[in-house]
Coordinates of C-alpha atoms in Angstrom, one line a residue:
X3 CA -33.5 -11.3 19.2
X4 CA -30.4 -11.5 21.3
X5 CA -27.1 -10.3 20.1
X6 CA -23.7 -10.9 21.1
X7 CA -22.7 -8.0 22.7
X8 CA -19.6 -9.1 24.8
X9 CA -16.5 -6.2 24.3
X10 CA -14.6 -9.7 23.7
X11 CA -16.3 -10.9 20.5
X12 CA -13.6 -10.8 17.5
X13 CA -15.5 -7.8 15.5
X14 CA -15.8 -5.6 18.3
X15 CA -12.2 -5.7 19.7
X16 CA -11.3 -1.9 19.4
X17 CA -8.9 -1.5 16.2
X18 CA -5.8 -0.8 17.8
X19 CA -5.9 -3.9 20.3
X20 CA -5.9 -6.0 17.2
X21 CA -3.3 -4.9 15.6
X22 CA 0.2 -6.9 16.9
X23 CA 2.5 -4.4 18.5
X24 CA 4.6 -4.0 15.8
X25 CA 1.8 -2.8 13.7
X26 CA 0.3 -0.8 16.4
X27 CA 3.2 1.7 17.3
X28 CA 4.5 1.5 13.2
X29 CA 4.2 5.6 13.3
X30 CA 6.7 5.4 16.1
X31 CA 8.7 3.2 14.6
X32 CA 9.0 4.9 11.8
X33 CA 9.4 8.4 13.5
X34 CA 12.2 6.4 15.4
X35 CA 14.0 5.0 12.3
X36 CA 13.8 8.4 11.2
X37 CA 15.8 9.6 14.1
X38 CA 18.2 7.1 14.2
X39 CA 19.0 8.1 10.3
X40 CA 19.3 11.8 11.0
X41 CA 21.2 11.0 13.7
X42 CA 23.4 8.5 11.5
X43 CA 24.2 10.9 9.2
X44 CA 25.3 13.6 11.1
X45 CA 27.7 11.5 13.0
X46 CA 29.0 10.0 9.7
X47 CA 29.0 12.6 7.7
X48 CA 30.7 10.1 4.8
X49 CA 28.1 7.3 4.9
X50 CA 26.8 9.0 1.7
X51 CA 30.3 7.8 -0.2
X52 CA 30.2 4.3 2.0
X53 CA 27.0 3.6 0.3
X54 CA 27.9 4.7 -3.0
X55 CA 30.7 2.1 -2.9
X56 CA 28.5 -0.5 -3.7
X57 CA 25.6 -0.3 -5.9
X58 CA 22.8 -2.1 -8.2
X59 CA 22.5 0.9 -10.8
X60 CA 21.7 4.0 -8.6
X61 CA 21.1 2.1 -5.8
X62 CA 23.2 1.0 -3.0
X63 CA 23.3 -2.7 -2.2
X64 CA 22.4 -2.1 1.3
X65 CA 19.2 -0.4 0.6
X66 CA 18.5 -2.7 -2.6
X67 CA 18.7 -5.3 0.1
X68 CA 16.5 -3.7 2.5
X69 CA 14.1 -2.8 0.1
X70 CA 13.8 -6.7 -1.4
X71 CA 13.3 -7.5 2.3
X72 CA 10.5 -5.7 3.1
X73 CA 8.5 -6.4 0.0
X74 CA 9.1 -10.2 0.3
X75 CA 7.0 -11.3 3.2
X76 CA 3.9 -9.3 1.8
X77 CA 4.1 -11.0 -1.6
X78 CA 4.4 -14.4 -0.1
X79 CA 0.6 -13.4 1.5
X80 CA -1.2 -13.1 -2.0
X81 CA -3.2 -16.1 -3.0
X82 CA -2.4 -16.1 -6.4
X83 CA -4.7 -19.0 -6.9
X84 CA -7.9 -17.4 -6.1
X85 CA -7.2 -15.1 -9.3
X86 CA -8.6 -18.0 -11.9
X87 CA -11.1 -19.2 -9.6
X88 CA -14.0 -17.1 -9.1
X89 CA -15.9 -16.1 -12.4
X90 CA -18.8 -14.9 -10.9
X91 CA -20.5 -12.0 -12.8
X92 CA -20.7 -10.3 -9.2
X93 CA -17.1 -11.0 -8.6
X94 CA -16.5 -9.6 -12.4
X95 CA -17.7 -6.3 -11.0
X96 CA -15.8 -6.0 -8.1
X97 CA -12.5 -6.7 -10.2
X98 CA -13.8 -4.2 -12.9
X99 CA -14.5 -2.0 -10.3
X100 CA -10.9 -2.0 -8.7
X101 CA -9.2 -1.9 -12.0
X102 CA -11.0 1.6 -12.2
X103 CA -9.9 2.7 -8.8
X104 CA -6.7 1.6 -9.2
X105 CA -5.1 2.2 -12.6
X106 CA -7.3 4.9 -13.9
X107 CA -8.6 7.3 -10.6
X108 CA -6.0 6.8 -8.7
X109 CA -2.8 7.7 -10.6
X110 CA -5.0 10.5 -12.3
X111 CA -5.8 11.4 -8.8
X112 CA -2.4 11.7 -7.7
X113 CA -1.1 13.4 -10.4
X114 CA -3.5 16.1 -10.0
X115 CA -3.1 16.7 -5.9
X116 CA 0.9 16.6 -6.7
X117 CA 0.2 19.8 -9.5
X118 CA -1.8 21.4 -6.9
X119 CA -0.2 20.9 -3.9
X120 CA 3.7 20.6 -4.9
X121 CA 3.6 22.8 -8.3
X122 CA 6.8 24.8 -7.7
X123 CA 8.6 21.3 -5.8
X124 CA 9.3 18.9 -9.2
X125 CA 11.2 16.4 -7.4
X126 CA 8.7 15.9 -4.7
X127 CA 5.7 16.4 -7.2
X128 CA 7.4 13.7 -9.2
X129 CA 7.5 11.2 -5.5
X130 CA 4.0 11.8 -5.3
X131 CA 2.9 10.8 -8.8
X132 CA 5.1 7.7 -8.4
X133 CA 3.5 7.2 -5.3
X134 CA -0.1 7.2 -7.4
X135 CA 1.3 4.5 -9.6
X136 CA 2.2 2.0 -6.7
X137 CA -1.3 0.3 -6.1
X138 CA -2.6 -2.1 -3.5
X139 CA -0.8 -4.8 -1.6
X140 CA 1.4 -4.0 1.6
X141 CA -0.6 -3.6 4.7
X142 CA -4.3 -3.5 2.7
X143 CA -4.8 -7.5 4.2
X144 CA -4.5 -5.9 7.8
X145 CA -7.1 -3.2 6.9
X146 CA -9.3 -4.8 5.5
X147 CA -9.2 -7.8 8.7
X148 CA -9.7 -4.9 11.0
X149 CA -12.7 -3.4 9.2
X150 CA -14.3 -6.9 8.8
X151 CA -13.8 -7.0 5.4
X152 CA -14.7 -9.6 3.4
X153 CA -11.2 -11.6 3.7
X154 CA -11.2 -13.6 -0.1
X155 CA -12.2 -10.5 -1.8
X156 CA -9.8 -8.8 -0.7
X157 CA -6.8 -11.4 -1.3
X158 CA -8.3 -11.7 -4.8
X159 CA -8.2 -7.8 -5.4
X160 CA -4.4 -8.2 -4.2
X161 CA -3.1 -10.4 -6.6
X162 CA -4.9 -9.0 -9.6
X163 CA -3.8 -6.1 -8.9
X164 CA -0.1 -7.5 -8.4
X165 CA 0.0 -8.7 -11.4
X166 CA -1.4 -5.9 -13.5
X167 CA 0.8 -3.6 -11.3
X168 CA 4.2 -5.5 -13.2
X169 CA 3.3 -4.4 -16.6
X170 CA 0.8 -1.0 -15.7
X171 CA 3.0 0.6 -13.7
X172 CA 5.8 1.3 -16.4
X173 CA 3.1 2.0 -19.1
X174 CA 1.9 4.8 -16.3
X175 CA 5.0 6.1 -15.1
X176 CA 6.0 6.7 -18.7
X177 CA 2.6 8.3 -19.4
X178 CA 2.6 10.4 -15.9
X179 CA 6.4 11.4 -16.4
X180 CA 7.5 11.8 -19.8
X181 CA 4.6 11.6 -22.6
X182 CA 2.3 14.1 -20.6
X183 CA 5.5 17.0 -19.8
X184 CA 6.2 16.3 -23.8
X185 CA 2.8 17.1 -24.9
X186 CA 3.3 20.8 -23.1
X187 CA 2.9 20.2 -19.1
X188 CA 6.4 21.5 -17.4
X189 CA 8.1 19.0 -16.1
X190 CA 10.6 21.0 -14.4
X191 CA 13.1 18.8 -16.4
X192 CA 12.5 15.6 -15.5
X193 CA 12.1 13.0 -18.0
X194 CA 11.7 9.0 -17.8
X195 CA 12.5 6.6 -19.8
X196 CA 9.8 3.8 -19.8
X197 CA 12.6 0.9 -19.7
X198 CA 14.4 2.5 -16.4
X199 CA 11.0 2.3 -14.6
X200 CA 10.6 -1.1 -15.9
X201 CA 13.9 -2.4 -15.0
X202 CA 13.3 -0.9 -11.4
X203 CA 10.1 -2.7 -11.1
X204 CA 11.2 -5.8 -12.8
X205 CA 14.0 -5.9 -9.9
X206 CA 12.0 -5.1 -6.7
X207 CA 9.0 -6.0 -7.6
X208 CA 10.2 -9.2 -9.9
X209 CA 12.0 -10.6 -7.9
X210 CA 10.1 -10.6 -4.7
X211 CA 7.1 -11.9 -6.7
X212 CA 8.7 -14.6 -7.7
X213 CA 10.1 -15.8 -4.3
X214 CA 6.9 -15.0 -2.6
X215 CA 4.9 -17.2 -5.2
X216 CA 7.6 -19.5 -5.4
X217 CA 7.5 -19.8 -1.5
X218 CA 3.7 -19.9 -1.7
X219 CA 3.2 -22.8 -3.9
X220 CA 6.5 -24.4 -1.7
X221 CA 4.8 -24.1 1.8
X222 CA 1.0 -24.7 1.0
X223 CA 2.1 -28.6 -0.7
X224 CA 4.6 -29.3 2.1
X225 CA 2.6 -28.0 5.4
X226 CA -0.6 -27.1 4.1
X227 CA -2.5 -24.1 3.4
X228 CA -3.5 -23.6 6.9
X229 CA -0.2 -23.9 8.4
X230 CA 1.1 -22.2 5.9
X231 CA -1.1 -19.2 7.2
X232 CA -1.3 -19.6 10.5
X233 CA 2.3 -20.6 11.4
X234 CA 4.5 -20.0 8.4
X235 CA 3.2 -16.5 7.0
X236 CA 3.6 -14.9 11.1
X237 CA 7.1 -15.8 11.4
X238 CA 8.4 -13.9 8.0
X239 CA 5.8 -10.9 8.1
X240 CA 7.7 -8.9 10.4
X241 CA 10.4 -8.8 8.1
X242 CA 9.0 -6.5 5.7
X243 CA 8.7 -4.2 8.9
X244 CA 12.5 -5.0 9.7
X245 CA 12.9 -4.1 6.2
X246 CA 11.3 -1.3 5.7
X247 CA 13.1 0.2 9.2
X248 CA 15.9 -0.6 7.7
X249 CA 15.6 1.0 4.3
X250 CA 14.3 4.4 6.7
X251 CA 17.2 4.8 8.5
X252 CA 19.9 4.7 5.6
X253 CA 17.3 7.4 3.2
X254 CA 17.1 9.6 6.6
X255 CA 21.1 9.4 7.0
X256 CA 21.9 10.2 3.3
X257 CA 19.0 13.0 3.5
X258 CA 19.5 14.3 6.5
X259 CA 20.9 17.9 5.4
X260 CA 17.7 18.2 3.4
X261 CA 15.3 17.2 5.7
X262 CA 16.7 19.1 9.1
X263 CA 17.2 22.4 7.0
X264 CA 13.5 22.1 5.4
X265 CA 11.1 20.8 7.9
X266 CA 8.1 21.9 6.4
X267 CA 8.9 19.9 3.0
X268 CA 7.5 16.9 5.2
X269 CA 4.2 18.4 5.7
X270 CA 3.8 20.0 2.5
X271 CA 4.1 16.0 1.1
X272 CA 1.9 14.8 3.5
X273 CA -1.1 17.1 2.7
X274 CA -1.6 16.2 -0.9
X275 CA -1.2 12.4 0.9
X276 CA -4.5 13.3 3.2
X277 CA -6.7 14.5 0.4
X278 CA -5.8 11.5 -1.8
X279 CA -6.9 8.5 1.5
X280 CA -9.8 10.6 1.8
X281 CA -10.8 10.7 -1.7
X282 CA -9.8 7.6 -2.6
X283 CA -11.5 6.0 0.4
X284 CA -15.1 7.6 -0.5
X285 CA -14.7 6.6 -4.1
X286 CA -14.2 3.0 -3.2
X287 CA -17.4 3.0 -0.8
X288 CA -19.2 4.5 -3.2
X289 CA -18.4 2.5 -6.2
X290 CA -19.5 -0.6 -3.7
X291 CA -22.7 0.9 -3.3
X292 CA -23.0 1.4 -7.2
X293 CA -22.6 -2.3 -8.1
X294 CA -25.0 -3.5 -5.0
X295 CA -22.2 -5.1 -3.0
X296 CA -22.4 -6.4 0.5
X297 CA -20.4 -4.3 3.3
X298 CA -18.0 -7.0 3.4
X299 CA -16.9 -6.5 -0.3
X300 CA -17.5 -2.6 -0.2
X301 CA -14.6 -2.4 2.7
X302 CA -12.4 -4.9 0.4
X303 CA -12.9 -2.5 -2.4
X304 CA -12.9 0.8 -0.8
X305 CA -9.2 -0.4 1.2
X306 CA -7.8 -2.3 -1.7
X307 CA -8.7 1.7 -3.4
X308 CA -6.8 3.6 -0.8
X309 CA -4.1 1.7 0.0
X310 CA -0.9 1.8 -1.8
X311 CA 2.9 0.3 -2.4
X312 CA 4.9 2.4 -0.6
X313 CA 7.7 -0.4 -0.7
X314 CA 7.6 -0.2 -4.7
X315 CA 7.0 3.6 -4.7
X316 CA 10.4 3.8 -2.7
X317 CA 12.3 1.4 -4.6
X318 CA 11.1 2.9 -8.0
X319 CA 11.9 6.6 -6.6
X320 CA 15.7 5.6 -5.2
X321 CA 16.3 2.9 -8.6
X322 CA 15.7 5.7 -11.3
X323 CA 16.5 9.5 -9.4
X324 CA 19.0 7.9 -6.2
X325 CA 18.5 8.1 -2.6
X326 CA 19.4 11.5 -2.0
X327 CA 16.5 12.6 -4.1
X328 CA 13.5 14.7 -3.2
X329 CA 11.5 11.7 -4.8
X330 CA 12.7 9.2 -2.4
X331 CA 12.0 11.2 0.5
X332 CA 8.4 11.8 -1.1
X333 CA 8.1 7.8 -1.2
X334 CA 9.6 7.3 2.3
X335 CA 7.0 10.3 4.1
X336 CA 4.1 8.2 2.8
X337 CA 4.0 5.2 5.0
X338 CA 4.6 7.5 8.1
X339 CA 1.0 9.2 6.9
X340 CA -0.8 5.7 5.7
X341 CA -0.5 4.0 9.0
X342 CA -2.8 5.9 11.2
X343 CA -4.9 7.9 8.6
X344 CA -5.6 4.1 7.8
X345 CA -6.2 2.9 11.2
X346 CA -8.8 6.3 11.4
X347 CA -10.7 4.6 8.4
X348 CA -11.1 1.2 9.7
X349 CA -12.8 3.3 12.4
X350 CA -15.0 5.0 9.7
X351 CA -15.8 1.6 7.5
X352 CA -17.0 -0.2 11.1
X353 CA -19.1 3.1 11.9
X354 CA -20.9 2.7 7.7
X355 CA -21.4 -1.0 8.4
X356 CA -23.6 0.2 11.3
X357 CA -25.5 2.9 9.5
X358 CA -25.2 1.7 6.3
X359 CA -25.8 -2.3 6.5
X360 CA -27.7 -2.4 9.5
X361 CA -28.7 -6.4 8.5
X362 CA -25.3 -7.5 7.7
X363 CA -24.3 -5.3 11.2
X364 CA -26.4 -7.4 13.0
X365 CA -25.8 -10.8 11.5
X366 CA -22.1 -10.0 12.1
X367 CA -23.2 -9.4 16.1
X368 CA -25.1 -12.9 16.2
X369 CA -21.9 -14.6 14.0
X370 CA -24.6 -15.6 10.8
X371 CA -22.7 -16.4 7.6
X372 CA -22.7 -13.4 5.2
X373 CA -26.2 -12.3 4.2
X374 CA -26.6 -12.6 0.3
X375 CA -25.1 -10.2 -2.2
X376 CA -27.4 -6.9 -2.9
X377 CA -29.1 -5.8 -5.9
X378 CA -27.7 -2.7 -7.4
X379 CA -28.3 0.3 -5.8
X380 CA -27.9 4.1 -6.2
X381 CA -24.6 6.1 -4.2

């Protein structure tokens, strides 16, 4: 049977070519923003004092605006109506697996890795735990599209976890950063109240979440869903990156001395993140096979399990511990590691489709509709 093998078929384009220029070179932009921040801090030693003059709680106003700017476009993409629409048993299994991976396995794994790799660095350790609590939003929709995952399933999982995150983040933050240390696990003097985390989450997730939901509601009503998705979202999408890069410049301007005096700290923070991404992605693939999901839905599950909302993690770290803290530095290192690793995992996912799901691979090449859902099978 003839198959479509032209290199221009959308599913066959090289992963990096299918990313926008901004997204393709994101690690480069982050490194450049770090360098600019370090140079700015060296040129203007009093920059931290200047940022302290305008504050929202423990966060300077310029950094707060950068954090809100990078959260808003992402949350304007979420299809909140999908949360209530699909109630099939198969979707219920997918949602159940996603919630377990995101809110039980993920935080516990990052907690363990933080203690294994950074037992002698309590600030970095706490920063990684904060990262582990911030679940899939951000660029997960991009990785999903690149890996030919089920776009609607990804949007549904992102929407569910976005809503769940408002409550779960604060409760789990209190559990991992206060309750467990109170039970005897040495916290090196770090204790965090549930209201401190909740207040920060409400500000830096709640405000852009409401703004994003309202934007989507008004935008879809006025211009239609197709125009909203294809014309409006691409216009505001880059502002998430602009906000992230601006925040990184500010943070590295403040953190310059700590970073340049201990460059190996960045490496130590990166190692547990690499292990985390690999384990969570593998767990998502295994869970998808276990519940009998198609490749497309399995890939959605795997990427939403492996992806983290570093924007929220950075906001919480700064909001609770301050911009000069080791916790904030741990959050900033996250996007630098996440982008190249998850691009690599997109290639892994496409290889897995060819190896484990040959029928879906062949159907995708022919342009056939998605295959029927498979029966549960052993991992």
